[in-house]
Amino acid sequence: MAHPVLSPPPRQLTPPPTQPNTPTNPSSTPIVPRGGTNSAELSSAHATSLTKILYNRNYIRHEREVSPSMFDRFLSCIPEQISSLVESVPEIQQFISTADKKMKNEDEFVTLIGAVARIVSSGADSDRIFVCSGSKPLDYREPDTQLPDKRRGLKPDFFTSRLRDNLPMSLSAVLWGGLSMAKNDGLRRSDRLASRSPGAIVSSGEGSSSSSSSGSPVLTNEGSFAWGDVQTLIELKSSSKEIESPDNHSNLILKAAEVLRVQWHRRFVPAFLICGTKMKMLRIDRSGVLVGATIDIREGGGMPLIRCIFACLVVPPPDIGLPTDLEHPTTIAIDGIQRLVVKVREDKFILGNVIARPPRGYVVGRGTVVHLARKYGVGDEWNLIHKSAWAHTSRQHEGYVLEELQGVEGVVELFAWDAPMVEGMLSKDDILRDFPSDAEFYPREFRQTVVTYIPESLSPSLSTLTLLHAWRSLYLVIDRIAQKGWVHRDLSWNNIRLTRPNGNELASITLIDFDLASPITGPTSGSPDRTGTIAFMPIEILLSEKSPPRHQELSEDEAAFWTGFLAAISRTEGGSAQVAGLNASNQTLEAVGLKKSWMVGSRGRRKWDNWFGAGWKGVLLKKVCLKIWMILDDLHLKSGTDEEEESGQKLAHGELMQTVMVILDQGIDEAREWSLAKEMEQALTLQPAHHG
């Protein structure tokens, strides 16, 4: 593999292209609330609320009493040939003696880290170092649409990172430069890189000098490191009483979420909470969060903590959740920017800018990240997208579904797909061993899919005529897919892409993102959850008590209704407030289902005049939405949704298609008439007056 240049000259990077009409959708499985959770230290009330959400959704569990424990297995990953390097470190006793002494405790921890690091440097080949957070929060190097709020930014107490030639060494640093940090106004060069000096505590602040008072090779970050560089996390508290604090657990999980968000190729993050003389290991995995048992670091003369520090510096990448093949990634320079080259099956693709990633605070789930892409050696246009996701192993691969549907009009074109083996994955045996038997943790695997890139998506900003025509096209596409025996199960504005032949206003749609697609008959998708983009999910699925619920033709028809209905009411202040309410964080699926049921019920419909607005556009869209909903509601009552009534679902879907086509055709004709009338009125207004 090619070894990229680690210190490219300063450059102005091109930001990701603006995606027309591409609103941000809520994630299907956001674990940490999206609003108000980016503070360095959460308030006690907020952290308690966050932890409650995690527990209620069974995504954070305490390790069972098993032998060996998760922590013991982590220590066993130390390479055998160097495992005997660290037998005793005198500095541990001084650290233990400073429990409850706050800053003194932190100073002695730095000294302890340095002592262990010197032992490692004398007998092991490792480019990993410890970094202590300085005054600045960690940031992203990559251009990102959700830039951190500097007043409330997160920063770990300590973390490990790779360092080579005085530069952070990570995929992020390779692609975006070890000295550049992403800012609102582009990228700027930071001269605050800490120069590593053996046997010295190095402060990287401007105007500071190296201090060798404790003889410890530890760096202080003042802007050179980013979330993409973090390998393991350590939070330090001086009081042993804080070891069980929900606040501390939640803060550590939030910081790991930032790591997983930018390190899309990563499986999990090991994290350690050290409180006085107690410590815990947490494994923040894309399947769930596992909290280890409390360990007394005084046992064995402090060896548990010593070995933990040692392991953080030397264990192989897969044992901290990182694939080894990206230790030395293959890159190619395009327009002065290093771009990652990936292989999907037998084909190579060059990845461009990220155009979609999970919201901040996202931990458990697919963690889907979408890059612009192009085939290696073919053209210079970014005409493809590369999607990576950590999907349930029990689900069909999106690539398999798309292969089945290739040739169906309105289904995105597939170029390549695979599920490469990634080292360090949490297997089914691991889950059964570590987690309580009632824990809803499921194995996931890394998947890649490459499809055609279509920039424009459905959005409220479309003209009335375009919206109605796209809505009609959507119903036709889901009908064609149903005839092939599939339902999409994740209809949303972002997944409905628009194509406009010759710039025609009457756009047709192409569906993308078949990750959650499921066969209509036979076994369900394998997902244990009610999945989809919450705002657009059918009411019956949101309120279902089945696990997993059956998503059939009428479910898809209702999801299609919500994409059009919510786009229609989002054009007014009153309507957009209702849509925002569906997207609000901290809501259960049941709460959203009840809210949507009210919106289309008799009481909610009294508000429709306000939501749709006055004028011919609002009146027309309200009339169309009401007709479609009434037929949907009537067919739901007739057909039911049970598995044994699949034939009823199919008949109901056929009846609905006939009626919906008539309703939308009438709406399109009326919109055309209104548009022509408006054009004629404007033409007459602009026509110069003639005086006799």
XYZ file of C-alpha atoms in Angstrom:
692
model
C 0.000 0.000 0.000
C 1.130 3.572 -0.607
C 2.331 5.520 2.427
C 0.908 9.036 2.199
C 2.774 12.233 2.948
C 1.936 13.184 6.531
C 2.689 16.885 6.410
C 1.287 18.386 3.204
C 1.778 22.124 2.708
C -0.953 24.441 3.972
C -3.831 24.540 1.524
C -7.326 25.870 1.153
C -9.687 22.904 0.986
C -12.882 22.915 -0.997
C -15.898 22.509 1.305
C -18.440 19.789 0.577
C -20.749 20.758 -2.269
C -24.048 22.240 -1.202
C -26.803 19.713 -1.728
C -29.862 21.470 -3.132
C -33.034 20.795 -1.233
C -31.381 18.305 1.098
C -32.755 18.861 4.608
C -31.240 17.074 7.535
C -33.370 14.186 8.685
C -33.460 12.823 12.209
C -31.532 9.637 12.742
C -33.438 6.426 12.994
C -31.703 5.454 16.225
C -30.180 8.472 18.001
C -29.043 7.329 21.422
C -27.810 10.537 22.989
C -30.245 13.466 22.733
C -29.206 15.846 19.963
C -30.062 19.077 21.706
C -28.030 20.464 24.602
C -25.620 17.569 25.106
C -22.323 18.969 23.875
C -21.095 20.482 27.133
C -17.754 19.406 28.527
C -19.393 18.438 31.805
C -23.116 17.767 31.701
C -25.314 19.037 34.488
C -26.325 16.366 36.968
C -29.975 16.562 35.907
C -29.148 16.307 32.206
C -26.714 13.425 32.670
C -29.243 11.533 34.763
C -31.836 12.019 32.022
C -29.380 10.822 29.383
C -28.410 7.720 31.335
C -32.085 6.918 31.901
C -32.692 7.011 28.141
C -29.755 4.684 27.527
C -30.955 2.202 30.126
C -34.586 2.369 28.981
C -33.551 1.435 25.467
C -31.304 -1.383 26.732
C -28.264 0.117 25.024
C -26.138 0.427 28.148
C -25.635 -2.634 30.325
C -23.360 -3.775 33.123
C -21.069 -6.694 32.480
C -22.011 -10.035 33.916
C -19.717 -11.664 36.447
C -17.717 -13.749 34.016
C -14.130 -14.918 33.986
C -12.068 -13.611 32.385
C -13.667 -10.189 32.610
C -13.697 -7.629 29.806
C -10.803 -5.818 31.494
C -8.787 -9.023 31.892
C -9.291 -9.823 28.219
C -8.125 -6.325 27.296
C -4.922 -6.845 29.267
C -4.417 -10.249 27.651
C -4.106 -8.455 24.280
C -0.687 -7.122 25.306
C 1.781 -8.831 22.939
C 3.360 -11.775 24.727
C 6.929 -10.788 23.858
C 6.648 -7.516 25.793
C 4.097 -8.455 28.452
C 6.830 -8.800 31.095
C 8.274 -5.313 30.519
C 6.170 -3.734 33.245
C 6.542 -5.566 36.539
C 6.475 -2.649 38.961
C 6.358 1.131 38.755
C 7.159 2.993 42.005
C 5.202 6.079 40.896
C 1.924 4.193 41.392
C 2.085 4.553 45.172
C 2.438 8.319 44.972
C -0.588 8.471 42.670
C -2.688 6.310 45.015
C -1.738 8.538 47.949
C -3.187 11.612 46.215
C -6.756 10.298 45.986
C -9.186 13.153 46.795
C -6.464 15.758 46.211
C -7.719 16.920 42.809
C -4.939 18.757 40.913
C -2.229 16.913 42.837
C -3.916 13.671 41.805
C -3.826 14.716 38.134
C -0.157 15.736 38.368
C 0.780 12.377 39.807
C -1.240 10.587 37.145
C 0.781 12.389 34.465
C 3.947 11.289 36.251
C 2.692 7.692 36.360
C 1.821 7.708 32.657
C 5.268 9.040 31.878
C 6.967 6.321 33.890
C 5.066 3.586 32.054
C 5.628 5.284 28.685
C 9.391 5.367 29.230
C 9.354 1.638 29.894
C 7.402 1.093 26.690
C 9.802 3.227 24.640
C 12.752 1.265 25.977
C 11.478 -2.157 25.007
C 8.522 -1.948 22.601
C 8.016 -0.614 19.111
C 5.031 1.688 19.549
C 4.199 5.114 18.122
C 1.295 5.580 20.525
C 1.492 8.336 23.139
C -0.698 9.819 25.879
C -2.157 13.287 25.471
C -3.565 15.476 28.221
C -6.284 17.903 27.186
C -5.314 21.535 27.283
C -7.599 24.536 27.284
C -9.260 23.803 23.938
C -11.961 21.247 23.162
C -11.259 18.676 20.498
C -12.482 19.545 17.031
C -12.930 17.968 13.599
C -10.437 18.391 10.787
C -12.960 17.346 8.174
C -15.495 19.897 6.912
C -18.674 19.199 8.849
C -22.190 20.596 8.815
C -22.570 20.218 12.589
C -19.601 22.202 13.836
C -19.002 22.028 17.599
C -20.296 24.806 19.800
C -17.055 26.236 21.200
C -18.722 27.380 24.390
C -19.761 23.832 25.199
C -17.142 21.694 23.454
C -16.075 18.290 24.710
C -12.542 17.327 25.601
C -11.296 14.096 27.190
C -9.105 14.336 30.288
C -6.553 12.021 28.648
C -6.419 10.008 25.449
C -3.939 7.992 23.440
C -2.975 8.800 19.892
C -0.321 7.862 17.355
C 2.501 10.334 16.769
C 5.132 10.230 14.049
C 7.659 12.946 13.178
C 5.924 15.229 15.665
C 2.636 14.907 13.788
C -0.591 13.143 14.776
C -0.811 9.937 12.764
C -4.367 8.861 11.919
C -6.589 8.523 8.875
C -7.956 11.984 9.650
C -4.458 13.494 9.780
C -3.393 11.711 6.591
C -6.350 13.020 4.600
C -6.706 16.504 6.059
C -3.216 17.347 7.277
C -1.723 17.027 10.744
C -1.682 20.783 11.270
C -5.068 21.817 9.890
C -8.222 22.166 11.951
C -11.717 22.683 10.465
C -13.323 26.030 11.290
C -16.508 27.795 10.335
C -14.647 29.944 7.817
C -12.615 27.110 6.304
C -9.369 25.551 7.468
C -6.562 27.377 9.202
C -3.011 26.356 9.982
C -2.299 25.736 13.659
C 1.268 26.267 14.865
C 0.463 24.784 18.253
C 1.764 21.320 17.571
C 3.490 19.886 20.609
C 7.038 18.771 19.855
C 7.650 15.484 21.598
C 10.798 15.505 23.644
C 11.820 12.231 25.333
C 11.710 12.545 29.069
C 9.781 15.824 29.100
C 6.271 17.038 29.709
C 5.579 19.095 26.619
C 3.085 21.917 26.590
C 1.988 22.929 23.121
C 0.593 26.325 24.051
C 2.028 29.341 22.257
C 4.897 30.872 24.132
C 5.268 27.888 26.439
C 8.411 25.925 26.925
C 9.184 22.320 27.632
C 9.372 21.292 31.247
C 11.209 18.221 32.401
C 10.197 18.455 36.049
C 8.710 14.975 36.160
C 10.511 13.362 33.250
C 7.370 12.117 31.516
C 6.757 12.014 27.733
C 3.177 13.283 27.794
C 1.765 15.853 25.414
C -0.653 18.645 26.252
C -3.101 19.342 23.466
C -3.705 22.946 22.504
C -5.254 22.494 19.093
C -3.107 19.989 17.186
C -5.152 16.870 17.889
C -8.676 16.113 16.685
C -11.356 13.500 17.393
C -10.044 11.554 14.438
C -6.755 10.984 16.291
C -8.210 9.504 19.500
C -7.583 5.804 20.145
C -8.481 5.216 23.824
C -10.140 7.528 26.376
C -9.416 8.100 30.064
C -11.444 10.234 32.458
C -9.811 11.070 35.789
C -11.598 12.004 39.030
C -9.806 12.238 42.355
C -12.669 10.889 44.497
C -13.464 7.162 44.624
C -17.100 8.064 45.340
C -17.554 9.194 41.726
C -16.967 5.778 40.194
C -20.722 5.013 39.975
C -21.782 8.522 38.957
C -24.178 8.509 35.957
C -22.745 11.909 35.010
C -19.272 10.438 34.545
C -20.543 7.472 32.559
C -22.621 9.742 30.312
C -19.767 12.173 29.672
C -17.439 9.345 28.725
C -20.048 7.886 26.353
C -20.589 11.295 24.722
C -16.877 11.641 24.045
C -16.676 8.151 22.599
C -19.615 9.089 20.367
C -17.541 11.907 18.873
C -14.755 9.411 18.136
C -17.122 6.954 16.434
C -18.786 9.712 14.447
C -15.624 10.820 12.685
C -13.868 7.409 12.669
C -16.549 5.770 10.531
C -14.365 2.708 9.942
C -14.105 1.993 13.667
C -15.974 -0.738 15.551
C -15.717 0.355 19.208
C -13.846 2.609 21.633
C -12.274 1.388 24.914
C -12.651 3.956 27.688
C -11.505 4.011 31.297
C -12.927 5.869 34.275
C -10.410 6.319 37.103
C -11.816 7.730 40.346
C -9.435 7.881 43.299
C -8.501 4.270 44.013
C -11.258 2.783 41.819
C -11.528 2.255 38.080
C -13.906 0.864 35.450
C -13.546 -0.087 31.830
C -16.282 0.848 29.354
C -16.544 -0.534 25.847
C -18.585 1.838 23.694
C -19.526 -0.392 20.787
C -21.832 0.104 17.822
C -23.928 -2.717 19.297
C -24.199 -1.142 22.749
C -22.326 0.181 25.763
C -20.847 -2.336 28.191
C -19.837 -1.073 31.648
C -17.289 -3.250 33.408
C -17.044 -4.136 37.067
C -15.364 -1.789 39.549
C -11.666 -2.547 40.060
C -9.603 -1.584 43.108
C -6.345 -0.266 41.667
C -4.540 -0.857 44.983
C -4.652 -4.604 44.447
C -1.327 -6.166 43.538
C 0.562 -2.990 44.328
C -1.347 -0.950 41.769
C -0.766 -3.356 38.883
C -4.310 -3.139 37.441
C -3.799 0.544 36.593
C -0.187 0.106 35.529
C -1.110 -2.705 33.162
C -4.057 -0.677 31.853
C -1.792 2.251 30.920
C 0.691 -0.180 29.395
C -2.032 -1.906 27.346
C -3.359 1.421 26.015
C 0.071 2.046 24.521
C 0.837 -1.368 23.012
C -2.237 -3.521 22.253
C -2.797 -4.150 18.520
C -5.265 -1.883 16.645
C -8.085 -4.502 16.371
C -8.179 -4.754 20.174
C -9.082 -1.080 20.421
C -11.615 -1.282 17.575
C -9.429 -0.148 14.657
C -8.815 -2.052 11.387
C -5.122 -2.667 10.702
C -5.402 -1.955 6.969
C -6.048 1.734 7.695
C -2.894 2.070 9.796
C -1.181 2.768 6.452
C -3.997 3.775 4.093
C -3.762 3.926 0.327
C -4.276 7.500 -0.871
C -4.064 9.549 -4.034
C -3.571 13.305 -4.367
C -6.372 15.069 -6.270
C -6.189 18.853 -6.637
C -3.648 18.956 -3.817
C -5.841 16.995 -1.393
C -5.108 13.459 -0.222
C -8.055 11.185 -0.989
C -8.624 7.703 0.404
C -8.709 4.772 -2.010
C -10.959 1.885 -0.935
C -11.654 -1.491 -2.454
C -15.214 -2.787 -2.760
C -15.042 -6.369 -3.926
C -12.763 -6.226 -6.972
C -13.190 -2.534 -7.795
C -11.287 0.468 -6.428
C -12.995 3.768 -5.637
C -11.684 7.168 -4.591
C -13.596 8.797 -1.731
C -14.370 12.503 -1.830
C -15.998 14.695 0.814
C -18.461 13.367 3.360
C -21.999 14.454 2.464
C -23.883 12.664 5.253
C -23.020 11.262 8.658
C -24.873 10.527 11.919
C -25.905 13.408 14.175
C -23.614 14.283 17.056
C -24.138 12.128 20.108
C -25.017 9.033 18.071
C -23.666 5.794 19.542
C -25.646 2.634 18.837
C -26.785 1.942 15.311
C -25.667 1.718 11.724
C -23.528 4.853 11.929
C -24.019 5.401 8.203
C -21.475 7.695 6.533
C -21.791 8.725 2.884
C -18.870 9.966 0.769
C -18.900 11.341 -2.713
C -16.911 8.874 -4.823
C -15.645 7.999 -8.247
C -14.209 4.878 -9.764
C -10.431 4.675 -9.654
C -8.930 5.579 -13.015
C -12.298 6.425 -14.617
C -13.108 10.089 -15.243
C -12.839 13.042 -12.890
C -16.460 13.562 -11.808
C -17.778 12.721 -8.352
C -20.711 10.837 -9.874
C -21.025 8.052 -7.273
C -21.568 7.749 -3.554
C -19.839 5.289 -1.231
C -21.901 4.347 1.801
C -20.463 2.584 4.837
C -22.679 1.247 7.603
C -22.568 -1.098 10.592
C -25.675 -3.159 9.945
C -27.250 -6.023 11.873
C -25.725 -9.254 10.633
C -29.225 -10.758 10.472
C -30.332 -8.225 7.853
C -30.001 -8.629 4.129
C -27.170 -6.550 2.697
C -28.432 -3.479 0.855
C -26.357 -4.576 -2.137
C -28.219 -7.884 -2.299
C -31.587 -6.079 -2.284
C -30.459 -3.644 -4.967
C -29.223 -6.503 -7.143
C -32.709 -8.012 -6.902
C -34.269 -4.672 -7.901
C -31.876 -3.544 -10.651
C -33.835 -2.607 -13.748
C -36.868 -1.431 -11.760
C -37.594 2.136 -12.804
C -37.018 4.483 -9.875
C -34.454 2.296 -8.037
C -30.918 3.680 -7.786
C -28.224 2.051 -9.954
C -25.826 -0.251 -8.073
C -22.075 -0.363 -8.856
C -20.524 -2.520 -6.107
C -21.139 -3.915 -2.622
C -19.448 -6.092 -0.022
C -19.095 -6.823 3.694
C -15.351 -7.037 4.353
C -14.227 -8.732 7.546
C -13.158 -6.112 10.087
C -10.923 -7.217 12.940
C -12.019 -6.540 16.486
C -15.737 -6.966 15.853
C -18.030 -7.938 18.704
C -19.204 -11.425 17.794
C -22.407 -13.145 18.837
C -20.410 -15.280 21.278
C -18.911 -12.117 22.800
C -22.361 -10.653 23.300
C -23.787 -13.787 24.899
C -20.765 -14.042 27.197
C -20.582 -10.392 28.289
C -24.128 -9.143 28.430
C -27.113 -10.155 30.559
C -29.401 -12.588 28.786
C -32.163 -9.971 28.472
C -29.904 -7.373 26.882
C -30.990 -6.335 23.406
C -27.497 -6.308 21.903
C -27.010 -7.711 18.414
C -23.930 -8.365 16.296
C -23.167 -5.886 13.547
C -20.902 -6.029 10.526
C -19.216 -3.425 8.363
C -20.820 -3.006 4.937
C -20.012 -0.984 1.842
C -22.319 -0.015 -1.021
C -21.544 2.121 -4.086
C -24.417 3.629 -6.113
C -25.117 6.521 -8.467
C -25.009 10.008 -6.934
C -28.231 12.037 -7.359
C -27.827 15.487 -5.739
C -31.418 16.716 -5.290
C -33.910 15.329 -2.801
C -37.561 15.870 -1.982
C -38.061 18.973 0.137
C -40.713 21.499 1.230
C -39.122 24.154 -0.998
C -40.299 22.452 -4.200
C -43.023 24.153 -6.199
C -46.531 22.816 -5.644
C -46.608 21.262 -9.112
C -43.177 19.612 -8.666
C -44.086 18.293 -5.221
C -47.317 16.701 -6.453
C -45.618 15.160 -9.481
C -42.754 13.777 -7.335
C -45.315 12.404 -4.863
C -47.125 10.620 -7.689
C -43.824 9.214 -8.947
C -43.031 7.941 -5.432
C -46.248 5.910 -5.244
C -45.486 4.381 -8.638
C -41.959 3.397 -7.552
C -43.032 1.750 -4.289
C -45.716 -0.113 -6.257
C -43.101 -1.462 -8.698
C -40.919 -2.522 -5.765
C -43.894 -4.212 -4.083
C -44.560 -6.166 -7.265
C -41.015 -7.521 -6.906
C -41.853 -8.590 -3.346
C -40.081 -5.848 -1.355
C -40.845 -2.830 0.820
C -38.314 -0.031 1.358
C -39.134 0.624 5.054
C -37.189 3.901 5.300
C -38.953 6.449 3.122
C -37.801 9.967 3.974
C -37.083 13.214 2.171
C -33.374 12.413 1.954
C -33.987 8.951 0.528
C -36.265 10.255 -2.228
C -33.997 11.762 -4.895
C -35.253 13.888 -7.774
C -34.307 13.612 -11.426
C -35.338 16.350 -13.856
C -34.965 15.414 -17.520
C -33.722 18.550 -19.318
C -34.483 20.623 -16.228
C -38.172 19.740 -16.411
C -40.263 20.946 -13.474
C -42.129 17.625 -13.484
C -39.473 15.673 -11.615
C -39.439 11.905 -11.225
C -37.997 10.221 -8.178
C -35.319 7.617 -7.557
C -35.221 5.753 -4.241
C -31.901 5.248 -2.445
C -30.857 3.676 0.875
C -32.301 0.158 0.902
C -30.518 -0.768 4.165
C -33.804 -1.492 5.929
C -35.637 -3.067 2.986
C -37.540 -6.233 3.762
C -39.387 -8.916 1.797
C -43.157 -8.549 2.024
C -43.689 -12.249 2.683
C -41.604 -14.782 4.549
C -39.204 -13.911 7.386
C -38.922 -10.312 8.550
C -35.794 -8.265 7.914
C -34.088 -9.629 10.997
C -34.081 -6.256 12.698
C -35.083 -6.396 16.365
C -36.220 -2.772 16.234
C -38.950 -0.644 14.754
C -36.721 1.071 12.246
C -36.934 3.959 9.842
C -36.753 7.735 9.984
C -39.099 8.440 12.869
C -40.980 11.442 11.456
C -42.053 9.433 8.395
C -42.755 6.060 10.004
C -46.330 4.729 9.835
C -48.428 5.158 12.954
C -49.112 1.414 13.140
C -45.352 0.688 13.287
C -44.670 3.384 15.888
C -47.403 2.019 18.142
C -46.815 -1.674 17.425
C -46.097 -4.001 20.342
C -44.732 -6.716 18.054
C -40.992 -7.317 17.895
C -40.231 -6.890 15.112
C -43.414 -5.430 13.633
C -44.524 -6.505 10.163
C -44.045 -3.740 7.582
C -46.180 -4.465 4.511
C -47.638 -2.688 1.488
C -50.057 -0.413 3.361
C -47.284 0.504 5.804
C -45.224 1.669 2.838
C -48.215 3.526 1.420
C -48.654 5.378 4.694
C -44.956 6.255 4.895
C -45.262 7.711 1.380
C -48.219 9.770 2.610
C -46.150 11.242 5.449
C -43.312 12.303 3.124
C -45.750 14.376 1.064
C -47.946 15.577 3.934
C -45.038 16.826 6.059
C -43.446 18.530 3.044
C -46.758 20.249 2.321
C -47.293 21.634 5.840
C -43.617 22.591 6.320
C -44.211 25.637 4.110
C -45.930 27.575 6.909
C -44.813 28.568 10.374
C -47.607 26.602 12.026
C -46.964 23.486 9.977
C -43.190 23.552 10.320
C -43.604 23.745 14.105
C -45.554 20.478 13.973
C -42.811 18.811 11.927
C -40.175 20.074 14.358
C -42.217 18.542 17.179
C -41.994 15.126 15.507
C -38.212 15.486 15.238
C -37.699 16.600 18.841
C -35.209 14.544 20.820
C -35.983 12.496 23.931
C -39.281 11.214 22.519
C -40.337 7.597 22.542
C -41.607 6.004 19.359
C -44.996 5.640 21.035
C -45.122 9.379 21.770
C -44.401 10.216 18.134
C -47.049 7.706 17.021
C -49.678 9.279 19.250
C -48.709 12.757 18.054
C -49.082 11.727 14.406
C -52.373 9.986 15.133
C -53.680 13.251 16.583
C -52.378 15.274 13.601
C -54.520 13.317 11.120
C -57.433 12.702 13.491
C -60.572 14.806 13.668
C -59.101 17.186 16.282
C -55.814 17.672 14.505
C -57.514 18.286 11.166
C -59.162 21.358 12.667
C -55.668 22.892 12.632
C -54.990 22.086 9.000
C -56.040 25.536 7.718
C -53.264 27.003 9.835
C -50.718 24.335 8.888
C -51.330 24.452 5.127
C -51.845 28.192 4.922
C -54.184 30.333 2.857
C -54.051 30.794 -0.912
C -54.623 28.316 -3.702
C -51.471 26.291 -2.940
C -52.449 25.591 0.651
C -56.061 24.854 -0.257
C -55.038 22.442 -3.012
C -52.446 20.565 -0.930
C -54.853 20.274 2.000
C -57.526 18.801 -0.271
C -55.099 16.259 -1.769
C -53.722 15.217 1.637
C -57.184 14.811 3.136
C -58.378 12.583 0.289
C -55.292 10.343 0.465
C -55.445 10.028 4.238
C -59.143 9.170 4.293
C -58.680 6.310 1.811
C -55.605 5.090 3.728
C -57.441 5.164 7.034
C -60.411 3.321 5.574
C -58.233 0.594 4.023
C -56.285 0.122 7.276
C -59.526 -0.619 9.071
C -60.620 -3.104 6.402
C -57.379 -5.025 5.899
C -55.615 -5.148 9.242
C -51.869 -5.652 9.399
C -51.409 -9.180 10.754
C -49.177 -11.620 8.938
C -52.070 -13.940 8.156
C -53.814 -11.089 6.329
C -51.084 -10.534 3.724
C -53.560 -11.057 0.887
C -55.792 -8.345 2.357
C -52.813 -5.980 2.436
C -52.062 -6.653 -1.223
C -55.644 -6.052 -2.300
C -55.846 -2.894 -0.194
C -52.612 -1.602 -1.716
C -53.936 -2.189 -5.236
C -57.173 -0.354 -4.433
C -55.252 2.528 -2.870
C -52.935 2.869 -5.886
C -55.858 3.307 -8.243
C -57.451 5.956 -6.035
C -54.236 7.821 -5.212
C -53.284 8.079 -8.896
C -56.647 9.719 -9.629
C -56.297 12.107 -6.652
C -52.747 13.158 -7.569
C -53.526 13.467 -11.288
C -56.400 15.799 -10.437
C -54.135 17.762 -8.099
C -51.447 18.074 -10.790
C -53.991 19.290 -13.355
C -55.344 21.858 -10.902
C -51.841 23.037 -10.021
C -51.069 23.481 -13.717
C -54.233 25.533 -14.201
C -53.445 27.756 -11.237
C -49.838 28.159 -12.418
C -50.947 29.125 -15.934
C -53.522 31.529 -14.551
C -50.882 33.133 -12.373
C -48.489 33.462 -15.321
C -51.179 35.087 -17.438
C -52.046 37.476 -14.619
C -48.398 38.473 -14.258
C -48.059 38.925 -18.025
C -51.091 41.225 -18.109
C -49.738 43.191 -15.166
C -46.401 43.723 -16.926
C -48.005 44.576 -20.314
C -47.661 48.336 -21.048
C -50.903 50.283 -21.094
C -52.185 51.729 -24.441
C -53.811 55.162 -24.391
C -56.254 56.149 -27.089
